[in-house]
mmCIF file of C-alpha atoms and ligand atoms in Angstrom:
data_model
loop_
_atom_site.group_PDB
_atom_site.id
_atom_site.type_symbol
_atom_site.label_atom_id
_atom_site.label_comp_id
_atom_site.label_asym_id
_atom_site.label_seq_id
_atom_site.Cartn_x
_atom_site.Cartn_y
_atom_site.Cartn_z
ATOM 1 C CA UNK A 1 -128.783 87.243 76.599
ATOM 2 C CA UNK A 2 -131.801 87.218 74.418
ATOM 3 C CA UNK A 3 -134.496 85.461 73.416
ATOM 4 C CA UNK A 4 -137.382 85.363 71.188
ATOM 5 C CA UNK A 5 -139.818 82.835 73.421
ATOM 6 C CA UNK A 6 -142.922 84.305 73.139
ATOM 7 C CA UNK A 7 -144.074 88.159 71.510
ATOM 8 C CA UNK A 8 -143.954 89.357 75.073
ATOM 9 C CA UNK A 9 -139.814 89.333 74.251
ATOM 10 C CA UNK A 10 -139.857 92.211 72.154
ATOM 11 C CA UNK A 11 -141.353 95.878 73.214
ATOM 12 C CA UNK A 12 -144.102 98.211 71.312
ATOM 13 C CA UNK A 13 -140.737 100.397 70.208
ATOM 14 C CA UNK A 14 -138.809 96.730 69.138
ATOM 15 C CA UNK A 15 -141.811 95.531 67.263
ATOM 16 C CA UNK A 16 -141.506 98.149 64.677
ATOM 17 C CA UNK A 17 -138.135 99.066 64.813
ATOM 18 C CA UNK A 18 -137.920 94.777 63.651
ATOM 19 C CA UNK A 19 -140.709 96.275 60.968
ATOM 20 C CA UNK A 20 -137.824 99.372 59.730
ATOM 21 C CA UNK A 21 -135.489 96.360 59.451
ATOM 22 C CA UNK A 22 -138.029 93.981 57.968
ATOM 23 C CA UNK A 23 -138.710 96.368 54.906
ATOM 24 C CA UNK A 24 -135.379 96.675 53.471
ATOM 25 C CA UNK A 25 -134.949 93.115 53.705
ATOM 26 C CA UNK A 26 -138.242 92.664 50.848
ATOM 27 C CA UNK A 27 -135.791 93.490 48.003
ATOM 28 C CA UNK A 28 -135.179 89.298 48.421
ATOM 29 C CA UNK A 29 -131.153 90.585 47.693
ATOM 30 C CA UNK A 30 -128.767 88.290 49.896
ATOM 31 C CA UNK A 31 -126.634 90.067 52.737
ATOM 32 C CA UNK A 32 -123.500 89.760 54.521
ATOM 33 C CA UNK A 33 -124.732 90.298 56.957
ATOM 34 C CA UNK A 34 -124.235 87.313 59.189
ATOM 35 C CA UNK A 35 -121.021 85.990 57.364
ATOM 36 C CA UNK A 36 -119.207 84.199 59.707
ATOM 37 C CA UNK A 37 -121.884 83.211 62.082
ATOM 38 C CA UNK A 38 -124.216 80.352 62.073
ATOM 39 C CA UNK A 39 -127.502 79.342 63.083
ATOM 40 C CA UNK A 40 -128.740 75.775 64.012
ATOM 41 C CA UNK A 41 -132.863 74.420 63.970
ATOM 42 C CA UNK A 42 -133.583 71.974 65.235
ATOM 43 C CA UNK A 43 -137.542 70.486 64.740
ATOM 44 C CA UNK A 44 -139.225 68.173 66.532
ATOM 45 C CA UNK A 45 -142.676 68.559 64.663
ATOM 46 C CA UNK A 46 -143.284 69.092 61.223
ATOM 47 C CA UNK A 47 -142.604 72.392 59.091
ATOM 48 C CA UNK A 48 -143.726 72.442 56.078
ATOM 49 C CA UNK A 49 -142.953 76.892 55.851
ATOM 50 C CA UNK A 50 -141.898 78.404 59.513
ATOM 51 C CA UNK A 51 -138.519 75.906 59.332
ATOM 52 C CA UNK A 52 -137.864 76.691 55.273
ATOM 53 C CA UNK A 53 -138.398 80.414 56.269
ATOM 54 C CA UNK A 54 -135.582 80.290 58.597
ATOM 55 C CA UNK A 55 -133.145 78.363 57.052
ATOM 56 C CA UNK A 56 -133.825 81.340 54.151
ATOM 57 C CA UNK A 57 -133.749 83.912 56.058
ATOM 58 C CA UNK A 58 -129.977 82.928 57.862
ATOM 59 C CA UNK A 59 -128.658 81.507 54.085
ATOM 60 C CA UNK A 60 -129.569 84.926 52.782
ATOM 61 C CA UNK A 61 -127.331 86.836 55.909
ATOM 62 C CA UNK A 62 -125.183 84.529 54.675
ATOM 63 C CA UNK A 63 -124.871 82.479 58.060
ATOM 64 C CA UNK A 64 -124.411 78.645 57.800
ATOM 65 C CA UNK A 65 -127.180 77.146 58.646
ATOM 66 C CA UNK A 66 -127.362 73.382 60.902
ATOM 67 C CA UNK A 67 -130.292 71.619 60.264
ATOM 68 C CA UNK A 68 -129.986 68.953 63.296
ATOM 69 C CA UNK A 69 -132.604 66.312 61.240
ATOM 70 C CA UNK A 70 -134.647 64.535 64.854
ATOM 71 C CA UNK A 71 -135.954 61.754 63.378
ATOM 72 C CA UNK A 72 -132.143 60.697 63.113
ATOM 73 C CA UNK A 73 -131.338 62.906 66.399
ATOM 74 C CA UNK A 74 -130.113 60.876 69.652
ATOM 75 C CA UNK A 75 -133.522 62.278 71.245
ATOM 76 C CA UNK A 76 -135.110 59.560 69.071
ATOM 77 C CA UNK A 77 -132.684 57.359 70.980
ATOM 78 C CA UNK A 78 -133.553 58.534 74.584
ATOM 79 C CA UNK A 79 -131.306 61.877 75.195
ATOM 80 C CA UNK A 80 -132.876 63.868 77.655
ATOM 81 C CA UNK A 81 -133.462 67.270 76.091
ATOM 82 C CA UNK A 82 -130.195 68.346 79.015
ATOM 83 C CA UNK A 83 -127.943 66.045 76.841
ATOM 84 C CA UNK A 84 -129.895 67.629 73.954
ATOM 85 C CA UNK A 85 -128.789 71.294 74.736
ATOM 86 C CA UNK A 86 -125.194 71.072 76.159
ATOM 87 C CA UNK A 87 -124.062 69.487 73.048
ATOM 88 C CA UNK A 88 -126.049 71.820 70.918
ATOM 89 C CA UNK A 89 -124.452 74.127 72.728
ATOM 90 C CA UNK A 90 -120.990 72.151 72.551
ATOM 91 C CA UNK A 91 -121.248 73.068 68.626
ATOM 92 C CA UNK A 92 -121.427 77.099 69.275
ATOM 93 C CA UNK A 93 -123.465 77.710 67.108
ATOM 94 C CA UNK A 94 -124.682 82.135 66.921
ATOM 95 C CA UNK A 95 -127.958 81.218 66.928
ATOM 96 C CA UNK A 96 -130.983 78.573 68.032
ATOM 97 C CA UNK A 97 -134.344 78.134 66.418
ATOM 98 C CA UNK A 98 -136.446 75.320 68.353
ATOM 99 C CA UNK A 99 -139.813 74.015 67.459
ATOM 100 C CA UNK A 100 -142.032 71.694 70.164
ATOM 101 C CA UNK A 101 -145.080 69.645 70.143
ATOM 102 C CA UNK A 102 -144.177 70.534 74.012
ATOM 103 C CA UNK A 103 -145.245 74.290 75.299
ATOM 104 C CA UNK A 104 -141.941 75.393 77.426
ATOM 105 C CA UNK A 105 -139.035 73.670 75.392
ATOM 106 C CA UNK A 106 -137.726 77.348 73.070
ATOM 107 C CA UNK A 107 -137.103 78.430 77.217
ATOM 108 C CA UNK A 108 -135.739 75.111 78.854
ATOM 109 C CA UNK A 109 -133.656 75.160 76.333
ATOM 110 C CA UNK A 110 -132.574 79.051 76.065
ATOM 111 C CA UNK A 111 -132.157 78.321 79.768
ATOM 112 C CA UNK A 112 -128.225 76.187 79.062
ATOM 113 C CA UNK A 113 -127.470 77.574 76.342
ATOM 114 C CA UNK A 114 -124.874 80.544 75.216
ATOM 115 C CA UNK A 115 -126.636 81.817 71.979
ATOM 116 C CA UNK A 116 -130.163 83.071 71.461
ATOM 117 C CA UNK A 117 -133.245 80.985 70.791
ATOM 118 C CA UNK A 118 -135.540 81.204 68.997
ATOM 119 C CA UNK A 119 -138.572 79.995 69.037
ATOM 120 C CA UNK A 120 -140.173 78.260 66.197
ATOM 121 C CA UNK A 121 -143.874 77.022 67.327
ATOM 122 C CA UNK A 122 -144.076 74.939 71.126
ATOM 123 C CA UNK A 123 -146.753 73.105 71.732
ATOM 124 C CA UNK A 124 -150.685 76.073 72.226
ATOM 125 C CA UNK A 125 -148.145 78.460 74.066
ATOM 126 C CA UNK A 126 -146.653 80.827 71.782
ATOM 127 C CA UNK A 127 -144.930 80.536 67.774
ATOM 128 C CA UNK A 128 -143.763 84.491 67.983
ATOM 129 C CA UNK A 129 -142.785 84.541 64.630
ATOM 130 C CA UNK A 130 -145.750 83.898 62.906
ATOM 131 C CA UNK A 131 -147.224 86.435 65.042
ATOM 132 C CA UNK A 132 -144.870 89.443 63.691
ATOM 133 C CA UNK A 133 -144.799 88.199 60.353
ATOM 134 C CA UNK A 134 -148.987 88.501 60.488
ATOM 135 C CA UNK A 135 -148.631 91.860 62.026
ATOM 136 C CA UNK A 136 -145.936 93.240 59.593
ATOM 137 C CA UNK A 137 -148.552 92.133 56.909
ATOM 138 C CA UNK A 138 -150.955 93.522 58.303
ATOM 139 C CA UNK A 139 -149.098 96.768 59.062
ATOM 140 C CA UNK A 140 -147.842 97.191 55.287
ATOM 141 C CA UNK A 141 -151.951 96.926 53.959
ATOM 142 C CA UNK A 142 -153.249 99.921 56.016
ATOM 143 C CA UNK A 143 -149.764 101.957 55.731
ATOM 144 C CA UNK A 144 -149.090 102.283 59.533
ATOM 145 C CA UNK A 145 -152.955 102.756 59.292
ATOM 146 C CA UNK A 146 -153.495 100.008 61.968
ATOM 147 C CA UNK A 147 -154.805 101.611 65.462
ATOM 148 C CA UNK A 148 -158.378 100.485 66.533
ATOM 149 C CA UNK A 149 -158.530 97.637 63.122
ATOM 150 C CA UNK A 150 -161.067 94.787 63.099
ATOM 151 C CA UNK A 151 -159.771 91.269 63.628
ATOM 152 C CA UNK A 152 -161.514 88.619 63.124
ATOM 153 C CA UNK A 153 -159.746 85.594 64.527
ATOM 154 C CA UNK A 154 -161.481 82.559 63.042
ATOM 155 C CA UNK A 155 -161.037 78.889 63.646
ATOM 156 C CA UNK A 156 -159.456 76.334 66.492
ATOM 157 C CA UNK A 157 -158.534 78.791 68.721
ATOM 158 C CA UNK A 158 -158.568 77.175 71.768
ATOM 159 C CA UNK A 159 -155.133 74.934 70.605
ATOM 160 C CA UNK A 160 -153.720 77.368 68.444
ATOM 161 C CA UNK A 161 -150.372 78.647 68.897
ATOM 162 C CA UNK A 162 -150.700 81.384 66.859
ATOM 163 C CA UNK A 163 -153.701 82.852 68.319
ATOM 164 C CA UNK A 164 -152.651 82.827 71.047
ATOM 165 C CA UNK A 165 -149.382 84.781 69.810
ATOM 166 C CA UNK A 166 -151.268 87.352 67.969
ATOM 167 C CA UNK A 167 -153.768 87.989 70.812
ATOM 168 C CA UNK A 168 -150.375 89.227 73.001
ATOM 169 C CA UNK A 169 -149.546 91.140 69.718
ATOM 170 C CA UNK A 170 -152.611 91.920 68.533
ATOM 171 C CA UNK A 171 -154.220 93.121 72.337
ATOM 172 C CA UNK A 172 -150.355 95.539 72.612
ATOM 173 C CA UNK A 173 -151.005 97.430 69.149
ATOM 174 C CA UNK A 174 -155.051 98.164 69.742
ATOM 175 C CA UNK A 175 -156.831 95.996 68.125
ATOM 176 C CA UNK A 176 -159.980 95.082 67.861
ATOM 177 C CA UNK A 177 -160.413 91.263 68.198
ATOM 178 C CA UNK A 178 -163.853 89.530 68.880
ATOM 179 C CA UNK A 179 -162.713 86.012 68.749
ATOM 180 C CA UNK A 180 -164.894 83.825 66.107
ATOM 181 C CA UNK A 181 -165.436 79.508 66.530
ATOM 182 C CA UNK A 182 -168.100 77.316 68.363
ATOM 183 C CA UNK A 183 -167.676 76.696 71.919
ATOM 184 C CA UNK A 184 -165.605 73.617 71.724
ATOM 185 C CA UNK A 185 -162.418 75.737 70.053
ATOM 186 C CA UNK A 186 -163.404 79.095 72.409
ATOM 187 C CA UNK A 187 -160.548 79.592 74.531
ATOM 188 C CA UNK A 188 -160.863 81.334 78.044
ATOM 189 C CA UNK A 189 -160.018 84.822 77.664
ATOM 190 C CA UNK A 190 -161.351 87.960 78.181
ATOM 191 C CA UNK A 191 -162.145 88.905 74.920
ATOM 192 C CA UNK A 192 -164.908 89.826 72.399
ATOM 193 C CA UNK A 193 -166.319 86.256 70.896
ATOM 194 C CA UNK A 194 -168.524 84.904 69.226
ATOM 195 C CA UNK A 195 -170.431 81.775 66.962
ATOM 196 C CA UNK A 196 -171.340 83.744 64.908
ATOM 197 C CA UNK A 197 -169.507 84.229 61.328
ATOM 198 C CA UNK A 198 -171.505 86.253 59.335
ATOM 199 C CA UNK A 199 -172.694 88.700 61.724
ATOM 200 C CA UNK A 200 -168.873 88.586 62.811
ATOM 201 C CA UNK A 201 -167.645 89.858 59.250
ATOM 202 C CA UNK A 202 -170.058 93.574 59.588
ATOM 203 C CA UNK A 203 -167.898 95.312 60.860
ATOM 204 C CA UNK A 204 -164.563 93.113 59.985
ATOM 205 C CA UNK A 205 -161.014 94.564 58.523
ATOM 206 C CA UNK A 206 -159.147 91.727 58.964
ATOM 207 C CA UNK A 207 -159.156 87.801 59.423
ATOM 208 C CA UNK A 208 -156.918 85.306 60.635
ATOM 209 C CA UNK A 209 -157.980 82.126 59.980
ATOM 210 C CA UNK A 210 -157.036 79.311 60.918
ATOM 211 C CA UNK A 211 -156.965 75.976 60.859
ATOM 212 C CA UNK A 212 -158.476 72.768 63.354
ATOM 213 C CA UNK A 213 -155.466 71.320 65.119
ATOM 214 C CA UNK A 214 -156.706 67.674 64.755
ATOM 215 C CA UNK A 215 -152.724 66.795 66.459
ATOM 216 C CA UNK A 216 -154.346 68.563 69.746
ATOM 217 C CA UNK A 217 -157.298 66.592 70.580
ATOM 218 C CA UNK A 218 -157.770 64.085 72.411
ATOM 219 C CA UNK A 219 -160.543 62.835 71.055
ATOM 220 C CA UNK A 220 -162.848 64.288 67.676
ATOM 221 C CA UNK A 221 -164.429 67.185 69.424
ATOM 222 C CA UNK A 222 -166.826 68.443 66.058
ATOM 223 C CA UNK A 223 -168.827 66.896 64.087
ATOM 224 C CA UNK A 224 -166.551 66.582 61.102
ATOM 225 C CA UNK A 225 -164.880 69.092 59.234
ATOM 226 C CA UNK A 226 -166.963 69.212 56.508
ATOM 227 C CA UNK A 227 -169.935 70.526 59.644
ATOM 228 C CA UNK A 228 -167.148 72.882 61.050
ATOM 229 C CA UNK A 229 -166.002 74.377 57.287
ATOM 230 C CA UNK A 230 -170.683 75.123 57.161
ATOM 231 C CA UNK A 231 -170.373 77.281 59.712
ATOM 232 C CA UNK A 232 -166.803 78.586 59.764
ATOM 233 C CA UNK A 233 -165.129 77.955 55.586
ATOM 234 C CA UNK A 234 -164.920 82.096 54.350
ATOM 235 C CA UNK A 235 -166.550 81.956 51.434
ATOM 236 C CA UNK A 236 -167.155 84.865 48.927
ATOM 237 C CA UNK A 237 -170.735 84.765 49.605
ATOM 238 C CA UNK A 238 -170.204 85.275 53.407
ATOM 239 C CA UNK A 239 -166.819 88.049 52.477
ATOM 240 C CA UNK A 240 -168.787 89.702 49.345
ATOM 241 C CA UNK A 241 -167.208 93.098 48.192
ATOM 242 C CA UNK A 242 -166.349 93.473 51.750
ATOM 243 C CA UNK A 243 -163.258 95.949 52.611
ATOM 244 C CA UNK A 244 -161.274 93.074 53.913
ATOM 245 C CA UNK A 245 -158.323 90.910 54.040
ATOM 246 C CA UNK A 246 -157.785 87.494 54.898
ATOM 247 C CA UNK A 247 -154.216 85.828 56.344
ATOM 248 C CA UNK A 248 -153.695 81.952 57.460
ATOM 249 C CA UNK A 249 -150.465 80.415 58.704
ATOM 250 C CA UNK A 250 -150.707 77.997 56.454
ATOM 251 C CA UNK A 251 -150.918 75.071 55.991
ATOM 252 C CA UNK A 252 -154.383 75.273 55.617
ATOM 253 C CA UNK A 253 -157.391 73.138 54.481
ATOM 254 C CA UNK A 254 -159.076 74.466 51.430
ATOM 255 C CA UNK A 255 -162.702 74.314 51.555
ATOM 256 C CA UNK A 256 -162.582 73.534 54.871
ATOM 257 C CA UNK A 257 -160.633 77.246 56.642
ATOM 258 C CA UNK A 258 -161.153 79.034 53.142
ATOM 259 C CA UNK A 259 -162.967 78.229 49.884
ATOM 260 C CA UNK A 260 -160.792 77.967 46.998
ATOM 261 C CA UNK A 261 -162.311 81.073 45.133
ATOM 262 C CA UNK A 262 -161.354 83.305 48.155
ATOM 263 C CA UNK A 263 -158.060 81.720 48.063
ATOM 264 C CA UNK A 264 -157.849 82.574 45.091
ATOM 265 C CA UNK A 265 -158.958 86.547 45.328
ATOM 266 C CA UNK A 266 -156.564 89.393 45.494
ATOM 267 C CA UNK A 267 -157.639 89.771 49.392
ATOM 268 C CA UNK A 268 -156.334 86.692 50.235
ATOM 269 C CA UNK A 269 -152.382 87.657 51.303
ATOM 270 C CA UNK A 270 -151.704 83.796 52.470
ATOM 271 C CA UNK A 271 -148.461 84.197 49.872
ATOM 272 C CA UNK A 272 -147.580 88.016 50.906
ATOM 273 C CA UNK A 273 -147.510 86.199 54.027
ATOM 274 C CA UNK A 274 -144.953 84.124 53.455
ATOM 275 C CA UNK A 275 -142.588 86.075 51.913
ATOM 276 C CA UNK A 276 -142.867 88.429 54.492
ATOM 277 C CA UNK A 277 -141.755 86.061 56.895
ATOM 278 C CA UNK A 278 -138.552 85.637 55.549
ATOM 279 C CA UNK A 279 -137.968 89.125 55.990
ATOM 280 C CA UNK A 280 -139.170 89.319 59.640
ATOM 281 C CA UNK A 281 -136.824 86.345 60.465
ATOM 282 C CA UNK A 282 -133.397 87.585 59.078
ATOM 283 C CA UNK A 283 -134.507 90.979 60.867
ATOM 284 C CA UNK A 284 -135.097 88.268 64.024
ATOM 285 C CA UNK A 285 -132.213 86.777 63.659
ATOM 286 C CA UNK A 286 -129.914 89.990 62.613
ATOM 287 C CA UNK A 287 -131.142 91.479 66.162
ATOM 288 C CA UNK A 288 -131.157 88.814 68.490
ATOM 289 C CA UNK A 289 -126.643 87.633 67.240
ATOM 290 C CA UNK A 290 -125.873 90.705 66.506
ATOM 291 C CA UNK A 291 -127.380 91.920 70.288
ATOM 292 C CA UNK A 292 -125.960 89.160 71.677
HETATM 293 C C1 NCD B 301 -148.880 77.134 62.347
HETATM 294 C C2 NCD B 301 -147.682 76.141 63.676
HETATM 295 O O1 NCD B 301 -147.083 74.894 63.370
HETATM 296 O O2 NCD B 301 -148.013 76.452 64.827
HETATM 297 N N1 NCD B 301 -148.550 76.668 60.806
HETATM 298 C C3 NCD B 301 -146.861 77.352 60.235
HETATM 299 O O3 NCD B 301 -146.123 78.034 61.346
HETATM 300 N N2 NCD B 301 -147.065 78.228 59.750
HETATM 301 C C4 NCD B 301 -150.416 76.842 61.895
HETATM 302 C C5 NCD B 301 -150.663 75.075 61.763
HETATM 303 O O4 NCD B 301 -149.717 74.015 62.192
HETATM 304 O O5 NCD B 301 -151.746 74.884 61.933
#
């Protein structure tokens, strides 16, 4: 049984094949490729984009969607994850999409169910479909010429599962990665690092800006978001007229992560990422359900 717990679950060739499939789905037409199949979504942590994106993807392929409302489910009454998994499995879905505040929950579930599990984000660990849609967005923009492109990952990298998944995936696709963050947001990984955004921007093709993951900080570890923004907000005066693209997984802290002006700039691909996300999730659901 194949699952999508981390970007490592798909080889480079599989990622490229997934992109070919996703490209077909950009026409947004409904299809019947998953007619008769069912997809269960169970999100233990808030989500705007990822949940609706997965559900839109499943419906565009004609699958039935069952959303487990976790606030009203038995986990809030003390049911163990093992029992939740066993009960989900007894309903025989064809795929389960799960998000959880704790790292490792999707891989735990995967061990106890008979269908593919797709990770919609677990703690600080991984968010594979986000990294896949980010890479797809970059790949489409550069018409496939991505080898050696210089990408800056900017923000609370240490606490971001999006950063973790992007670092894994973009490294395998030979991007030249620089991490840009203040020391408290910098992870302990072997990549180029700087705290100077202005300098790093001189040679960049792509910026992936990240939200400060305040919900994952035990205590406040920065002066204020305004202070952070002074050094790390992507502003027009920093990017000027550079030939660069700007991505962000959302939700964006406006004028903290990216300024209003840059958000409205055509180099900012945030909404393109959202549209591409549905196509990528269609391709991922299709691959895992039909191959299992
Ligand atoms: C991200 C997440 O939940 O990890 N958002 C998303 O899925 N689009 C990033 C974030 O919350 O900052």
